[in-house]
Amino acid sequence: MIYFLGILISFAAGFLLIRLLTDGRLNFILHILLALALGLGINGTAAFYTHILLNQPNRFIPIGLVLFLITYLFFLNNKNISFPKFSFTQAHGWGLLTLGVLTIPLAVSGLHYPLGGWDAWSCWSLKAKFIFLGQENWKDMLDPGLWRSNTHYPLLWPLINVWFWDLGGHFDQTVPMLNSIIFALLTAGILLFGLLELTGMLLPSLFAAVIVIALPFGVTLYTSQYSDSLLGLYLLSAFICLLLAEKNKLPKLKILSMVFLGLMSFTKNEGLIVSGIAVLLILWHERSHKKELKNLVLAFAIALLPTIIFTLFMAPKNEAFINGLTSTDKPTDWSRLMIILVYPWFEFISGKWNCFWLLVAGGILLSGKKLWQSTLGVIGFSLILYLGVVMAYYDVNTFFEISWWLSTTLSRILFALVPTIALWIGVALL
């Protein structure tokens, strides 16, 4: 019961903030879904400023901070702003029914693996326990001896869990499990109703949501409690907002897009890379709207601030890094580069993806140049440049044996991009 109170508080914070930005002109269901995604990010940010920055173990402060924000936003929402438009059609009913059905495999998987996967035990949930149970001694999790838990990684997922534990007053292992299911359903819902709003096509929107979430491999990763799912949710949300801002002439939605990108930067280092690339491309795309650029940069900077503080002043150095360009013991070479160039093709045809990448290839061929125009071009080039940076990092960092490293991490990197790829191709095709 306390957990669902936390969901309600999260939703209220996000709902009121989005209402300010959209003047109530966003579809009601999509407004709800984006509001909860935003509210959860606000929770994690509140926990960062209190538990981490102020080193304050008092559990009531992060809860009070979010409640204060809700109160402040409530007064900012004056009577001149209309309520979000509520238009419940048969298509929306089918969409909600689909989300209900998708809940079943996610819940079954979550209940079978309530502790998540390996990275949840060794990294994300471990960090959350350090912050909540260690209280003022939370910094012990940054000890170099714990480098295998990726001590240099940002903390949004663990801090969201901590915020819910603060609300309940005790550690509860079901919180990360439930959050993993919520993140998956939000991803499916935002993709489904976002495509429906952008294209008006029900069946393709349902198909996109089902194929993204219901893949057996996808269900496993969503309930593994990894930050990749949170990265994927915020990247999708950012680009949905960007496309809706253009289609519905809601320029302030671009501000929300930048907020989601800022939050995504705090999920993991890969999130920081792709957010930086996406922001630069968006600013270039919006360069003719000079009056708006200042607000976009400001929104991104505010949401990015926890990442900046943690990365520059708190995170230890990456112990699992060897610069292969300068190292004499483990230099990078052509054989490593060839493995990096060849391995992704074997990943694409792997049975665990159930031919998903063949569908992607077909969609790219059918969509043609439309994928690379206007806002869709921003999405496409963001994905390509991000994957290029990832491949370059695989080559430069020679700490790990490359075949093992690719086999254990590349699938998760691709998994985080799957919802955005479905959006990108879906909008172009429809």
Tab-separated table of C-alpha atoms in Angstrom:
chain	number	residue	atom	x	y	z
A	1	MET	CA	0.000	0.000	0.000
A	2	ILE	CA	2.823	2.436	0.865
A	3	TYR	CA	4.457	1.696	-2.478
A	4	PHE	CA	1.330	2.747	-4.374
A	5	LEU	CA	1.145	5.924	-2.289
A	6	GLY	CA	4.660	6.625	-3.575
A	7	ILE	CA	3.464	6.028	-7.139
A	8	LEU	CA	0.628	8.509	-6.568
A	9	ILE	CA	3.013	11.140	-5.188
A	10	SER	CA	5.377	10.593	-8.126
A	11	PHE	CA	2.519	10.926	-10.573
A	12	ALA	CA	1.271	14.156	-8.976
A	13	ALA	CA	4.673	15.855	-9.271
A	14	GLY	CA	5.099	14.887	-12.909
A	15	PHE	CA	1.463	15.602	-13.810
A	16	LEU	CA	1.516	19.169	-12.525
A	17	LEU	CA	4.846	19.966	-14.165
A	18	ILE	CA	3.738	18.634	-17.562
A	19	ARG	CA	0.438	20.503	-17.229
A	20	LEU	CA	2.385	23.746	-16.921
A	21	LEU	CA	4.348	22.963	-20.068
A	22	THR	CA	1.443	21.820	-22.223
A	23	ASP	CA	-1.434	24.053	-21.048
A	24	GLY	CA	-3.509	20.876	-20.737
A	25	ARG	CA	-3.316	20.179	-24.484
A	26	LEU	CA	-1.632	16.781	-24.286
A	27	ASN	CA	-3.677	13.597	-24.567
A	28	PHE	CA	-4.774	12.582	-21.077
A	29	ILE	CA	-3.447	8.991	-21.110
A	30	LEU	CA	-0.097	10.017	-22.559
A	31	HIS	CA	0.011	12.841	-20.010
A	32	ILE	CA	-0.428	10.301	-17.193
A	33	LEU	CA	2.281	7.962	-18.482
A	34	LEU	CA	4.843	10.704	-19.076
A	35	ALA	CA	3.959	12.228	-15.702
A	36	LEU	CA	4.791	9.046	-13.810
A	37	ALA	CA	8.061	8.593	-15.710
A	38	LEU	CA	8.983	12.188	-14.908
A	39	GLY	CA	7.854	11.916	-11.288
A	40	LEU	CA	10.042	8.878	-10.653
A	41	GLY	CA	13.016	10.826	-11.969
A	42	ILE	CA	12.113	13.708	-9.657
A	43	ASN	CA	12.087	11.256	-6.733
A	44	GLY	CA	15.579	10.043	-7.552
A	45	THR	CA	16.812	13.621	-7.907
A	46	ALA	CA	15.315	14.562	-4.519
A	47	ALA	CA	17.039	11.562	-2.920
A	48	PHE	CA	20.329	12.616	-4.519
A	49	TYR	CA	20.245	16.141	-3.126
A	50	THR	CA	19.394	14.941	0.377
A	51	HIS	CA	21.093	11.553	0.879
A	52	ILE	CA	24.135	12.118	-1.329
A	53	LEU	CA	24.849	15.820	-1.612
A	54	LEU	CA	23.816	16.838	1.907
A	55	ASN	CA	24.835	13.477	3.401
A	56	GLN	CA	21.532	13.569	5.290
A	57	PRO	CA	20.095	10.163	6.303
A	58	ASN	CA	16.787	11.628	7.535
A	59	ARG	CA	14.214	9.795	5.428
A	60	PHE	CA	11.548	12.496	5.703
A	61	ILE	CA	13.568	15.149	3.883
A	62	PRO	CA	13.467	13.629	0.338
A	63	ILE	CA	9.749	12.876	0.785
A	64	GLY	CA	9.110	16.412	2.018
A	65	LEU	CA	11.097	17.870	-0.880
A	66	VAL	CA	8.843	16.182	-3.442
A	67	LEU	CA	5.687	17.162	-1.507
A	68	PHE	CA	6.903	20.769	-1.389
A	69	LEU	CA	7.445	20.688	-5.149
A	70	ILE	CA	3.905	19.338	-5.652
A	71	THR	CA	2.483	22.142	-3.504
A	72	TYR	CA	4.491	24.772	-5.393
A	73	LEU	CA	3.425	23.382	-8.780
A	74	PHE	CA	-0.197	23.244	-7.636
A	75	PHE	CA	-0.212	26.990	-7.017
A	76	LEU	CA	1.555	27.662	-10.316
A	77	ASN	CA	-1.200	25.773	-12.132
A	78	ASN	CA	-3.721	28.605	-12.235
A	79	LYS	CA	-7.288	28.513	-13.522
A	80	ASN	CA	-6.305	29.769	-16.961
A	81	ILE	CA	-4.681	26.424	-17.747
A	82	SER	CA	-7.164	23.878	-19.046
A	83	PHE	CA	-7.346	20.299	-17.847
A	84	PRO	CA	-5.628	17.780	-20.150
A	85	LYS	CA	-8.003	16.746	-22.907
A	86	PHE	CA	-9.757	13.490	-22.099
A	87	SER	CA	-10.769	11.631	-25.242
A	88	PHE	CA	-11.249	7.953	-24.495
A	89	THR	CA	-11.866	6.057	-27.698
A	90	GLN	CA	-12.058	2.394	-28.568
A	91	ALA	CA	-8.414	2.617	-29.636
A	92	HIS	CA	-7.442	3.794	-26.161
A	93	GLY	CA	-9.398	0.906	-24.656
A	94	TRP	CA	-7.477	-1.603	-26.771
A	95	GLY	CA	-4.248	0.101	-25.782
A	96	LEU	CA	-4.975	-0.193	-22.066
A	97	LEU	CA	-6.065	-3.815	-22.504
A	98	THR	CA	-2.750	-4.544	-24.238
A	99	LEU	CA	-0.841	-3.018	-21.332
A	100	GLY	CA	-2.857	-5.206	-18.967
A	101	VAL	CA	-1.920	-8.319	-20.927
A	102	LEU	CA	1.744	-7.289	-21.050
A	103	THR	CA	1.702	-7.028	-17.268
A	104	ILE	CA	1.271	-10.804	-16.984
A	105	PRO	CA	4.654	-12.007	-18.348
A	106	LEU	CA	6.421	-9.134	-16.585
A	107	ALA	CA	4.805	-10.001	-13.248
A	108	VAL	CA	5.520	-13.723	-13.650
A	109	SER	CA	9.167	-13.047	-14.478
A	110	GLY	CA	9.492	-10.507	-11.680
A	111	LEU	CA	8.059	-12.901	-9.106
A	112	HIS	CA	10.333	-15.718	-10.248
A	113	TYR	CA	13.424	-13.480	-10.029
A	114	PRO	CA	12.576	-10.931	-7.318
A	115	LEU	CA	16.253	-10.082	-6.794
A	116	GLY	CA	16.804	-9.344	-10.474
A	117	GLY	CA	19.894	-10.295	-12.467
A	118	TRP	CA	23.590	-10.231	-11.732
A	119	ASP	CA	24.087	-6.484	-12.217
A	120	ALA	CA	21.205	-5.810	-9.833
A	121	TRP	CA	22.908	-7.826	-7.085
A	122	SER	CA	26.404	-6.513	-7.727
A	123	CYS	CA	25.667	-2.939	-8.751
A	124	TRP	CA	22.283	-1.194	-8.742
A	125	SER	CA	20.511	-2.777	-5.750
A	126	LEU	CA	23.808	-3.014	-3.878
A	127	LYS	CA	24.280	0.757	-4.223
A	128	ALA	CA	20.713	1.417	-3.103
A	129	LYS	CA	21.342	-0.658	0.036
A	130	PHE	CA	24.578	1.239	0.742
A	131	ILE	CA	22.762	4.585	0.486
A	132	PHE	CA	19.728	3.589	2.553
A	133	LEU	CA	21.200	1.217	5.130
A	134	GLY	CA	24.625	2.831	5.381
A	135	GLN	CA	23.104	6.275	5.963
A	136	GLU	CA	25.958	8.763	6.505
A	137	ASN	CA	28.470	6.015	5.631
A	138	TRP	CA	27.042	5.572	2.123
A	139	LYS	CA	30.383	6.672	0.617
A	140	ASP	CA	31.811	3.244	1.432
A	141	MET	CA	30.211	2.055	-1.826
A	142	LEU	CA	32.750	4.208	-3.721
A	143	ASP	CA	35.698	2.279	-2.279
A	144	PRO	CA	38.107	1.276	-5.096
A	145	GLY	CA	37.969	-2.300	-3.841
A	146	LEU	CA	34.366	-2.482	-5.024
A	147	TRP	CA	35.246	-1.520	-8.608
A	148	ARG	CA	33.382	-4.541	-9.963
A	149	SER	CA	30.144	-2.833	-8.897
A	150	ASN	CA	30.907	0.031	-11.334
A	151	THR	CA	31.556	2.534	-8.576
A	152	HIS	CA	31.894	5.367	-11.114
A	153	TYR	CA	28.392	4.879	-12.536
A	154	PRO	CA	25.613	7.421	-11.787
A	155	LEU	CA	22.889	6.548	-9.305
A	156	LEU	CA	19.380	7.381	-10.536
A	157	TRP	CA	17.937	3.844	-10.402
A	158	PRO	CA	19.309	3.133	-6.882
A	159	LEU	CA	18.100	6.530	-5.642
A	160	ILE	CA	14.574	5.967	-6.960
A	161	ASN	CA	14.504	2.745	-4.923
A	162	VAL	CA	15.879	4.609	-1.903
A	163	TRP	CA	13.128	7.236	-2.152
A	164	PHE	CA	10.465	4.505	-1.912
A	165	TRP	CA	12.276	2.919	1.044
A	166	ASP	CA	12.322	6.354	2.684
A	167	LEU	CA	8.562	6.558	2.249
A	168	GLY	CA	8.006	3.112	3.749
A	169	GLY	CA	10.591	3.575	6.475
A	170	HIS	CA	12.332	0.252	5.884
A	171	PHE	CA	14.231	-1.769	3.299
A	172	ASP	CA	11.899	-3.804	1.088
A	173	GLN	CA	13.220	-5.992	-1.725
A	174	THR	CA	9.893	-5.845	-3.558
A	175	VAL	CA	10.443	-2.148	-4.359
A	176	PRO	CA	13.112	-2.653	-7.072
A	177	MET	CA	11.099	-5.574	-8.458
A	178	LEU	CA	7.924	-3.479	-8.721
A	179	ASN	CA	9.858	-0.530	-10.129
A	180	SER	CA	11.305	-2.735	-12.854
A	181	ILE	CA	7.779	-3.751	-13.894
A	182	ILE	CA	6.557	-0.139	-13.765
A	183	PHE	CA	9.452	1.012	-15.981
A	184	ALA	CA	8.633	-1.693	-18.517
A	185	LEU	CA	4.918	-0.848	-18.598
A	186	LEU	CA	5.658	2.872	-18.885
A	187	THR	CA	7.937	2.133	-21.836
A	188	ALA	CA	5.241	0.058	-23.521
A	189	GLY	CA	2.513	2.615	-22.784
A	190	ILE	CA	4.467	5.662	-23.921
A	191	LEU	CA	5.500	3.891	-27.120
A	192	LEU	CA	1.974	2.627	-27.803
A	193	PHE	CA	0.042	5.817	-27.078
A	194	GLY	CA	2.818	7.995	-28.475
A	195	LEU	CA	2.662	6.201	-31.827
A	196	LEU	CA	-1.134	6.297	-31.695
A	197	GLU	CA	-1.080	10.065	-31.119
A	198	LEU	CA	1.529	10.650	-33.828
A	199	THR	CA	0.128	8.363	-36.519
A	200	GLY	CA	-3.491	7.581	-35.609
A	201	MET	CA	-2.831	3.905	-36.444
A	202	LEU	CA	-3.947	1.476	-33.737
A	203	LEU	CA	-2.757	-1.955	-34.899
A	204	PRO	CA	0.826	-0.911	-35.747
A	205	SER	CA	1.021	0.920	-32.409
A	206	LEU	CA	-0.137	-2.199	-30.554
A	207	PHE	CA	2.290	-4.343	-32.544
A	208	ALA	CA	5.228	-2.056	-31.735
A	209	ALA	CA	4.512	-2.134	-27.999
A	210	VAL	CA	4.030	-5.906	-27.927
A	211	ILE	CA	7.127	-6.744	-29.934
A	212	VAL	CA	9.303	-4.432	-27.837
A	213	ILE	CA	8.098	-5.591	-24.417
A	214	ALA	CA	6.953	-9.172	-24.917
A	215	LEU	CA	10.139	-10.594	-26.438
A	216	PRO	CA	11.243	-13.304	-23.951
A	217	PHE	CA	14.715	-11.761	-23.889
A	218	GLY	CA	13.162	-8.320	-23.319
A	219	VAL	CA	10.999	-9.555	-20.440
A	220	THR	CA	14.094	-11.033	-18.804
A	221	LEU	CA	16.057	-7.805	-19.074
A	222	TYR	CA	13.172	-5.584	-17.959
A	223	THR	CA	12.742	-7.610	-14.776
A	224	SER	CA	16.502	-7.929	-14.202
A	225	GLN	CA	16.398	-4.502	-12.508
A	226	TYR	CA	19.139	-3.046	-14.712
A	227	SER	CA	19.483	0.672	-15.450
A	228	ASP	CA	19.361	-0.076	-19.180
A	229	SER	CA	15.557	-0.191	-18.968
A	230	LEU	CA	15.479	3.230	-17.288
A	231	LEU	CA	17.815	4.609	-19.954
A	232	GLY	CA	15.511	3.218	-22.648
A	233	LEU	CA	12.415	4.723	-21.007
A	234	TYR	CA	13.857	8.237	-20.802
A	235	LEU	CA	15.359	8.172	-24.291
A	236	LEU	CA	11.987	7.107	-25.714
A	237	SER	CA	10.138	9.735	-23.655
A	238	ALA	CA	12.492	12.492	-24.802
A	239	PHE	CA	11.986	11.743	-28.480
A	240	ILE	CA	8.219	11.233	-28.091
A	241	CYS	CA	8.012	14.721	-26.572
A	242	LEU	CA	10.125	16.145	-29.389
A	243	LEU	CA	7.899	14.618	-32.070
A	244	LEU	CA	4.685	15.664	-30.308
A	245	ALA	CA	5.980	19.213	-29.881
A	246	GLU	CA	6.405	19.407	-33.641
A	247	LYS	CA	3.127	17.698	-34.584
A	248	ASN	CA	0.808	19.392	-32.060
A	249	LYS	CA	2.589	22.751	-32.057
A	250	LEU	CA	3.486	22.513	-28.379
A	251	PRO	CA	6.967	24.062	-28.294
A	252	LYS	CA	7.219	23.769	-24.492
A	253	LEU	CA	7.213	19.984	-24.863
A	254	LYS	CA	10.764	20.392	-26.172
A	255	ILE	CA	11.666	21.577	-22.670
A	256	LEU	CA	10.277	18.329	-21.274
A	257	SER	CA	12.326	16.433	-23.843
A	258	MET	CA	15.485	18.088	-22.522
A	259	VAL	CA	14.502	17.261	-18.936
A	260	PHE	CA	14.149	13.581	-19.824
A	261	LEU	CA	17.562	13.643	-21.524
A	262	GLY	CA	19.067	15.239	-18.422
A	263	LEU	CA	17.539	12.580	-16.190
A	264	MET	CA	18.783	9.877	-18.550
A	265	SER	CA	22.354	11.102	-18.120
A	266	PHE	CA	22.141	10.035	-14.459
A	267	THR	CA	21.162	6.446	-15.245
A	268	LYS	CA	24.607	5.203	-16.334
A	269	ASN	CA	27.624	6.451	-18.283
A	270	GLU	CA	26.100	5.334	-21.569
A	271	GLY	CA	23.101	7.520	-20.745
A	272	LEU	CA	25.380	10.524	-20.377
A	273	ILE	CA	26.938	9.822	-23.782
A	274	VAL	CA	23.680	9.442	-25.692
A	275	SER	CA	22.080	12.417	-23.914
A	276	GLY	CA	25.015	14.622	-24.895
A	277	ILE	CA	24.787	13.515	-28.520
A	278	ALA	CA	21.001	13.943	-28.657
A	279	VAL	CA	21.079	17.380	-27.027
A	280	LEU	CA	23.692	18.689	-29.459
A	281	LEU	CA	21.679	17.430	-32.424
A	282	ILE	CA	18.437	18.869	-31.049
A	283	LEU	CA	20.039	22.262	-30.467
A	284	TRP	CA	21.404	22.201	-34.016
A	285	HIS	CA	17.967	21.247	-35.334
A	286	GLU	CA	16.353	24.078	-33.355
A	287	ARG	CA	19.039	26.655	-34.162
A	288	SER	CA	16.581	28.869	-36.071
A	289	HIS	CA	14.412	29.236	-32.930
A	290	LYS	CA	16.929	31.290	-31.020
A	291	LYS	CA	14.459	32.426	-28.358
A	292	GLU	CA	13.709	28.821	-27.416
A	293	LEU	CA	17.328	27.650	-27.283
A	294	LYS	CA	18.037	29.355	-23.971
A	295	ASN	CA	15.110	27.575	-22.279
A	296	LEU	CA	16.143	24.234	-23.755
A	297	VAL	CA	19.720	24.580	-22.526
A	298	LEU	CA	18.529	25.714	-19.080
A	299	ALA	CA	16.118	22.774	-18.726
A	300	PHE	CA	18.825	20.298	-19.695
A	301	ALA	CA	21.352	21.899	-17.346
A	302	ILE	CA	18.977	21.710	-14.370
A	303	ALA	CA	18.200	18.033	-15.001
A	304	LEU	CA	21.886	17.327	-15.715
A	305	LEU	CA	23.144	18.919	-12.491
A	306	PRO	CA	23.158	15.719	-10.342
A	307	THR	CA	25.217	13.991	-13.040
A	308	ILE	CA	27.704	16.863	-13.158
A	309	ILE	CA	28.085	16.963	-9.368
A	310	PHE	CA	28.472	13.224	-8.970
A	311	THR	CA	30.767	12.713	-11.963
A	312	LEU	CA	33.108	15.618	-11.257
A	313	PHE	CA	33.242	15.639	-7.472
A	314	MET	CA	32.186	12.246	-6.114
A	315	ALA	CA	32.696	9.376	-8.545
A	316	PRO	CA	35.990	7.492	-8.226
A	317	LYS	CA	38.040	6.805	-11.326
A	318	ASN	CA	37.086	3.888	-13.514
A	319	GLU	CA	39.302	1.046	-12.278
A	320	ALA	CA	38.231	-1.108	-15.230
A	321	PHE	CA	39.869	1.091	-17.865
A	322	ILE	CA	43.117	0.702	-19.769
A	323	ASN	CA	43.813	3.095	-22.617
A	324	GLY	CA	44.761	0.747	-25.408
A	325	LEU	CA	46.084	3.622	-27.506
A	326	THR	CA	48.915	4.288	-25.043
A	327	SER	CA	49.289	1.045	-23.078
A	328	THR	CA	52.254	-1.194	-23.828
A	329	ASP	CA	50.906	-4.115	-21.758
A	330	LYS	CA	47.446	-4.198	-23.364
A	331	PRO	CA	47.509	-2.234	-26.600
A	332	THR	CA	44.578	-2.211	-28.959
A	333	ASP	CA	45.218	-3.905	-32.299
A	334	TRP	CA	43.579	-4.801	-35.591
A	335	SER	CA	42.336	-8.165	-34.354
A	336	ARG	CA	40.393	-6.441	-31.559
A	337	LEU	CA	38.922	-3.964	-34.025
A	338	MET	CA	37.899	-6.752	-36.413
A	339	ILE	CA	36.077	-8.597	-33.627
A	340	ILE	CA	34.246	-5.372	-32.734
A	341	LEU	CA	33.194	-4.847	-36.356
A	342	VAL	CA	32.088	-8.446	-36.917
A	343	TYR	CA	30.483	-9.420	-33.595
A	344	PRO	CA	27.378	-7.141	-33.836
A	345	TRP	CA	26.203	-8.979	-36.948
A	346	PHE	CA	26.156	-12.254	-35.025
A	347	GLU	CA	24.288	-10.464	-32.225
A	348	PHE	CA	21.641	-9.254	-34.676
A	349	ILE	CA	20.871	-12.771	-35.906
A	350	SER	CA	20.972	-14.337	-32.436
A	351	GLY	CA	17.886	-16.373	-31.594
A	352	LYS	CA	17.251	-14.392	-28.421
A	353	TRP	CA	16.031	-11.439	-30.531
A	354	ASN	CA	13.389	-13.531	-32.353
A	355	CYS	CA	14.133	-11.881	-35.723
A	356	PHE	CA	13.573	-8.378	-34.313
A	357	TRP	CA	16.582	-6.945	-36.150
A	358	LEU	CA	15.375	-8.391	-39.449
A	359	LEU	CA	12.172	-6.418	-38.946
A	360	VAL	CA	14.267	-3.341	-38.190
A	361	ALA	CA	16.271	-3.819	-41.395
A	362	GLY	CA	13.066	-4.211	-43.398
A	363	GLY	CA	11.571	-1.104	-41.787
A	364	ILE	CA	14.680	0.936	-42.592
A	365	LEU	CA	14.589	-0.157	-46.227
A	366	LEU	CA	10.864	0.616	-46.580
A	367	SER	CA	11.128	3.985	-44.848
A	368	GLY	CA	13.997	5.204	-46.988
A	369	LYS	CA	15.185	8.778	-46.689
A	370	LYS	CA	12.250	9.802	-44.481
A	371	LEU	CA	14.151	8.341	-41.515
A	372	TRP	CA	16.866	10.956	-41.951
A	373	GLN	CA	14.733	14.057	-42.346
A	374	SER	CA	13.688	16.692	-39.797
A	375	THR	CA	13.069	15.408	-36.252
A	376	LEU	CA	13.298	11.760	-37.333
A	377	GLY	CA	16.768	12.581	-38.604
A	378	VAL	CA	17.718	13.820	-35.143
A	379	ILE	CA	16.644	10.468	-33.705
A	380	GLY	CA	18.410	8.447	-36.373
A	381	PHE	CA	21.713	10.289	-36.190
A	382	SER	CA	21.604	10.180	-32.373
A	383	LEU	CA	21.363	6.402	-32.491
A	384	ILE	CA	24.104	6.013	-35.113
A	385	LEU	CA	26.546	8.365	-33.401
A	386	TYR	CA	25.912	6.788	-30.008
A	387	LEU	CA	26.606	3.279	-31.308
A	388	GLY	CA	29.730	4.630	-33.015
A	389	VAL	CA	31.009	6.023	-29.701
A	390	VAL	CA	30.223	2.723	-27.964
A	391	MET	CA	32.167	0.745	-30.566
A	392	ALA	CA	35.091	3.154	-30.287
A	393	TYR	CA	35.117	2.687	-26.508
A	394	TYR	CA	35.144	-1.093	-26.917
A	395	ASP	CA	38.274	-0.656	-29.030
A	396	VAL	CA	40.081	1.888	-26.829
A	397	ASN	CA	39.424	0.282	-23.429
A	398	THR	CA	41.441	-2.932	-23.469
A	399	PHE	CA	40.901	-3.869	-19.804
A	400	PHE	CA	38.496	-6.705	-20.737
A	401	GLU	CA	38.914	-9.520	-23.236
A	402	ILE	CA	36.841	-8.192	-26.115
A	403	SER	CA	34.802	-11.280	-27.080
A	404	TRP	CA	33.639	-11.796	-23.492
A	405	TRP	CA	32.922	-8.080	-23.047
A	406	LEU	CA	30.824	-7.857	-26.215
A	407	SER	CA	28.918	-11.029	-25.362
A	408	THR	CA	27.955	-9.742	-21.907
A	409	THR	CA	27.202	-6.068	-22.607
A	410	LEU	CA	26.316	-5.347	-26.234
A	411	SER	CA	22.900	-6.985	-26.011
A	412	ARG	CA	21.960	-4.704	-23.094
A	413	ILE	CA	23.147	-1.611	-24.955
A	414	LEU	CA	20.971	-2.569	-27.924
A	415	PHE	CA	18.071	-3.472	-25.629
A	416	ALA	CA	17.989	0.079	-24.250
A	417	LEU	CA	17.652	1.447	-27.802
A	418	VAL	CA	14.901	-0.931	-28.943
A	419	PRO	CA	11.888	1.252	-27.901
A	420	THR	CA	13.348	4.331	-29.589
A	421	ILE	CA	14.181	2.353	-32.734
A	422	ALA	CA	10.564	1.126	-32.833
A	423	LEU	CA	9.350	4.724	-32.495
A	424	TRP	CA	11.761	5.986	-35.147
A	425	ILE	CA	10.796	3.390	-37.762
A	426	GLY	CA	7.114	3.338	-36.775
A	427	VAL	CA	6.608	7.054	-37.328
A	428	ALA	CA	8.496	6.931	-40.634
A	429	LEU	CA	6.454	3.994	-41.948
A	430	LEU	CA	3.069	5.212	-40.814
